[in-house]
Short mmCIF file of C-alpha atoms in Angstrom, two decimals:
data_model
loop_
_atom_site.label_atom_id
_atom_site.label_comp_id
_atom_site.label_asym_id
_atom_site.label_seq_id
_atom_site.Cartn_x
_atom_site.Cartn_y
_atom_site.Cartn_z
CA UNK A 1 130.49 162.30 60.79
CA UNK A 2 132.61 160.19 58.55
CA UNK A 3 135.19 160.16 61.34
CA UNK A 4 132.80 158.29 63.63
CA UNK A 5 132.48 155.37 61.25
CA UNK A 6 136.21 154.70 61.12
CA UNK A 7 137.84 151.78 62.85
CA UNK A 8 139.76 152.41 66.11
CA UNK A 9 143.11 151.82 64.37
CA UNK A 10 142.43 154.62 61.89
CA UNK A 11 141.16 156.88 64.70
CA UNK A 12 144.66 157.05 66.18
CA UNK A 13 145.81 158.77 63.03
CA UNK A 14 142.96 161.31 63.04
CA UNK A 15 143.71 163.04 66.30
CA UNK A 16 142.66 163.18 69.94
CA UNK A 17 139.11 164.52 69.39
CA UNK A 18 138.07 161.61 67.14
CA UNK A 19 139.57 158.95 69.43
CA UNK A 20 137.47 160.23 72.35
CA UNK A 21 134.23 159.67 70.41
CA UNK A 22 134.93 156.06 69.37
CA UNK A 23 134.26 153.29 71.92
CA UNK A 24 137.38 151.76 73.49
CA UNK A 25 135.80 148.41 74.45
CA UNK A 26 133.75 146.00 72.45
CA UNK A 27 130.04 146.03 73.04
CA UNK A 28 128.19 142.76 72.55
CA UNK A 29 124.55 142.57 73.41
CA UNK A 30 123.16 139.32 74.78
CA UNK A 31 121.35 137.10 72.34
CA UNK A 32 117.68 136.58 72.94
CA UNK A 33 117.01 133.23 74.64
CA UNK A 34 113.49 131.95 74.72
CA UNK A 35 112.37 130.57 78.02
CA UNK A 36 111.39 126.91 78.01
CA UNK A 37 107.72 126.15 78.20
CA UNK A 38 106.69 124.98 81.65
CA UNK A 39 103.46 123.03 81.41
CA UNK A 40 100.83 123.41 84.07
CA UNK A 41 100.99 120.69 86.71
CA UNK A 42 97.98 119.25 88.48
CA UNK A 43 97.85 117.80 91.97
CA UNK A 44 97.08 114.10 91.69
CA UNK A 45 95.99 111.64 94.38
CA UNK A 46 97.41 108.13 93.84
CA UNK A 47 95.72 105.20 95.59
CA UNK A 48 97.85 102.09 96.10
CA UNK A 49 96.61 98.50 96.24
CA UNK A 50 96.55 98.37 100.04
CA UNK A 51 94.37 101.50 100.26
CA UNK A 52 97.09 103.99 101.19
CA UNK A 53 97.27 107.24 99.23
CA UNK A 54 99.77 109.94 98.41
CA UNK A 55 99.68 113.13 96.33
CA UNK A 56 102.10 114.39 93.73
CA UNK A 57 102.25 116.92 90.91
CA UNK A 58 101.85 115.74 87.32
CA UNK A 59 100.86 117.05 83.90
CA UNK A 60 97.98 114.58 83.72
CA UNK A 61 94.60 116.20 84.39
CA UNK A 62 93.24 113.05 86.09
CA UNK A 63 92.74 113.94 89.74
CA UNK A 64 92.60 110.41 91.21
CA UNK A 65 94.62 107.44 89.95
CA UNK A 66 94.51 103.86 91.24
CA UNK A 67 97.90 102.20 90.86
CA UNK A 68 97.73 98.57 89.73
CA UNK A 69 101.43 97.79 90.12
CA UNK A 70 103.21 98.92 93.25
CA UNK A 71 105.48 97.64 95.99
CA UNK A 72 102.57 96.57 98.15
CA UNK A 73 101.11 93.97 95.77
CA UNK A 74 104.41 92.45 94.62
CA UNK A 75 105.81 89.45 96.55
CA UNK A 76 109.38 90.50 95.73
CA UNK A 77 109.04 93.75 97.70
CA UNK A 78 106.49 92.53 100.25
CA UNK A 79 107.36 88.90 101.08
CA UNK A 80 105.65 88.92 104.50
CA UNK A 81 102.17 89.49 103.11
CA UNK A 82 99.99 86.40 103.52
CA UNK A 83 97.72 87.67 100.76
CA UNK A 84 100.55 87.43 98.22
CA UNK A 85 101.66 83.86 99.00
CA UNK A 86 101.85 81.70 95.91
CA UNK A 87 99.17 79.08 96.51
CA UNK A 88 99.13 76.89 93.44
CA UNK A 89 95.84 75.62 92.12
CA UNK A 90 96.26 72.54 89.98
CA UNK A 91 93.80 72.64 87.11
CA UNK A 92 93.18 69.19 85.64
CA UNK A 93 96.49 67.84 86.95
CA UNK A 94 98.63 70.07 84.71
CA UNK A 95 100.95 71.05 87.54
CA UNK A 96 101.45 67.42 88.58
CA UNK A 97 102.19 66.43 84.97
CA UNK A 98 104.74 69.24 84.70
CA UNK A 99 106.45 68.10 87.91
CA UNK A 100 106.56 64.49 86.71
CA UNK A 101 108.22 65.59 83.47
CA UNK A 102 110.62 68.28 84.74
CA UNK A 103 110.94 67.72 88.50
CA UNK A 104 110.41 70.19 91.33
CA UNK A 105 113.37 72.50 90.56
CA UNK A 106 111.05 75.07 89.01
CA UNK A 107 108.82 75.39 92.08
CA UNK A 108 108.90 78.63 93.97
CA UNK A 109 109.91 78.54 97.61
CA UNK A 110 106.91 77.49 99.65
CA UNK A 111 106.64 77.49 103.43
CA UNK A 112 106.41 74.15 105.20
CA UNK A 113 102.88 74.81 106.44
CA UNK A 114 101.65 75.34 102.88
CA UNK A 115 103.25 72.05 101.79
CA UNK A 116 101.62 70.16 104.66
CA UNK A 117 98.24 71.62 103.81
CA UNK A 118 98.64 70.63 100.17
CA UNK A 119 99.66 67.05 101.04
CA UNK A 120 96.67 66.71 103.37
CA UNK A 121 94.24 67.82 100.67
CA UNK A 122 95.55 65.53 97.96
CA UNK A 123 96.03 62.53 100.25
CA UNK A 124 98.94 61.30 98.12
CA UNK A 125 102.39 60.48 99.49
CA UNK A 126 105.23 62.57 98.04
CA UNK A 127 106.98 60.87 95.17
CA UNK A 128 110.47 59.68 95.99
CA UNK A 129 111.51 59.76 92.34
CA UNK A 130 111.17 63.55 92.13
CA UNK A 131 114.50 65.34 92.22
CA UNK A 132 115.41 68.97 92.08
CA UNK A 133 116.85 70.42 88.89
CA UNK A 134 120.31 70.82 90.43
CA UNK A 135 120.37 67.14 91.44
CA UNK A 136 119.46 66.13 87.90
CA UNK A 137 122.20 68.29 86.39
CA UNK A 138 124.91 67.10 88.79
CA UNK A 139 123.95 63.43 88.35
CA UNK A 140 123.98 63.80 84.55
CA UNK A 141 127.64 64.80 84.54
CA UNK A 142 128.58 61.91 86.83
CA UNK A 143 126.74 59.37 84.71
CA UNK A 144 128.51 60.54 81.54
CA UNK A 145 131.89 60.49 83.29
CA UNK A 146 131.26 56.91 84.44
CA UNK A 147 130.57 55.86 80.85
CA UNK A 148 133.74 57.59 79.70
CA UNK A 149 132.06 59.42 76.86
CA UNK A 150 131.80 62.89 78.32
CA UNK A 151 135.39 63.61 79.28
CA UNK A 152 137.05 61.94 76.32
CA UNK A 153 139.82 59.38 76.76
CA UNK A 154 141.33 58.96 80.20
CA UNK A 155 144.32 61.24 80.76
CA UNK A 156 143.79 63.35 77.64
CA UNK A 157 141.82 66.59 77.57
CA UNK A 158 138.65 66.58 75.50
CA UNK A 159 139.63 69.59 73.35
CA UNK A 160 143.10 70.38 72.04
CA UNK A 161 144.25 73.60 70.49
CA UNK A 162 146.01 73.64 67.10
CA UNK A 163 149.51 73.79 68.62
CA UNK A 164 148.74 70.93 71.02
CA UNK A 165 147.48 68.73 68.16
CA UNK A 166 150.70 69.28 66.16
CA UNK A 167 152.93 68.56 69.14
CA UNK A 168 151.03 65.37 70.09
CA UNK A 169 151.51 63.83 66.59
#
């Protein structure tokens, strides 16, 4: 029995009968792997804002869910919906005051028919002094250039690097 506990290298020295009893290949049993837990999934009915429904599997036990945010009630994904048009209601003239201060560059794109309806309700002519934000920005640069203060002295760049300053002296 002591011959069976010897290593294969020492079994060569013992003789042919002992080498037949020892295994010639390594034997490695598989390690035990636990299976991952798979939670039970429920069938869930999701109702979207336009009334359409679909089903899917989820771990939530709630059987019916009403979605509040979806592609059907968002103007980015559904721009043709008349229900989602941005009709602005001016409370106490706040919107008009904002436009007088900052211009109309912040307004969302509105269809022409909605603008005509709004002008008819208010009965006020459109202000000619209102400019878009891009017009204000582009005119600001031109006004500073005309004064000569924005671009520095004529012919010289406004900012010089260290090497350029030394060479210009």
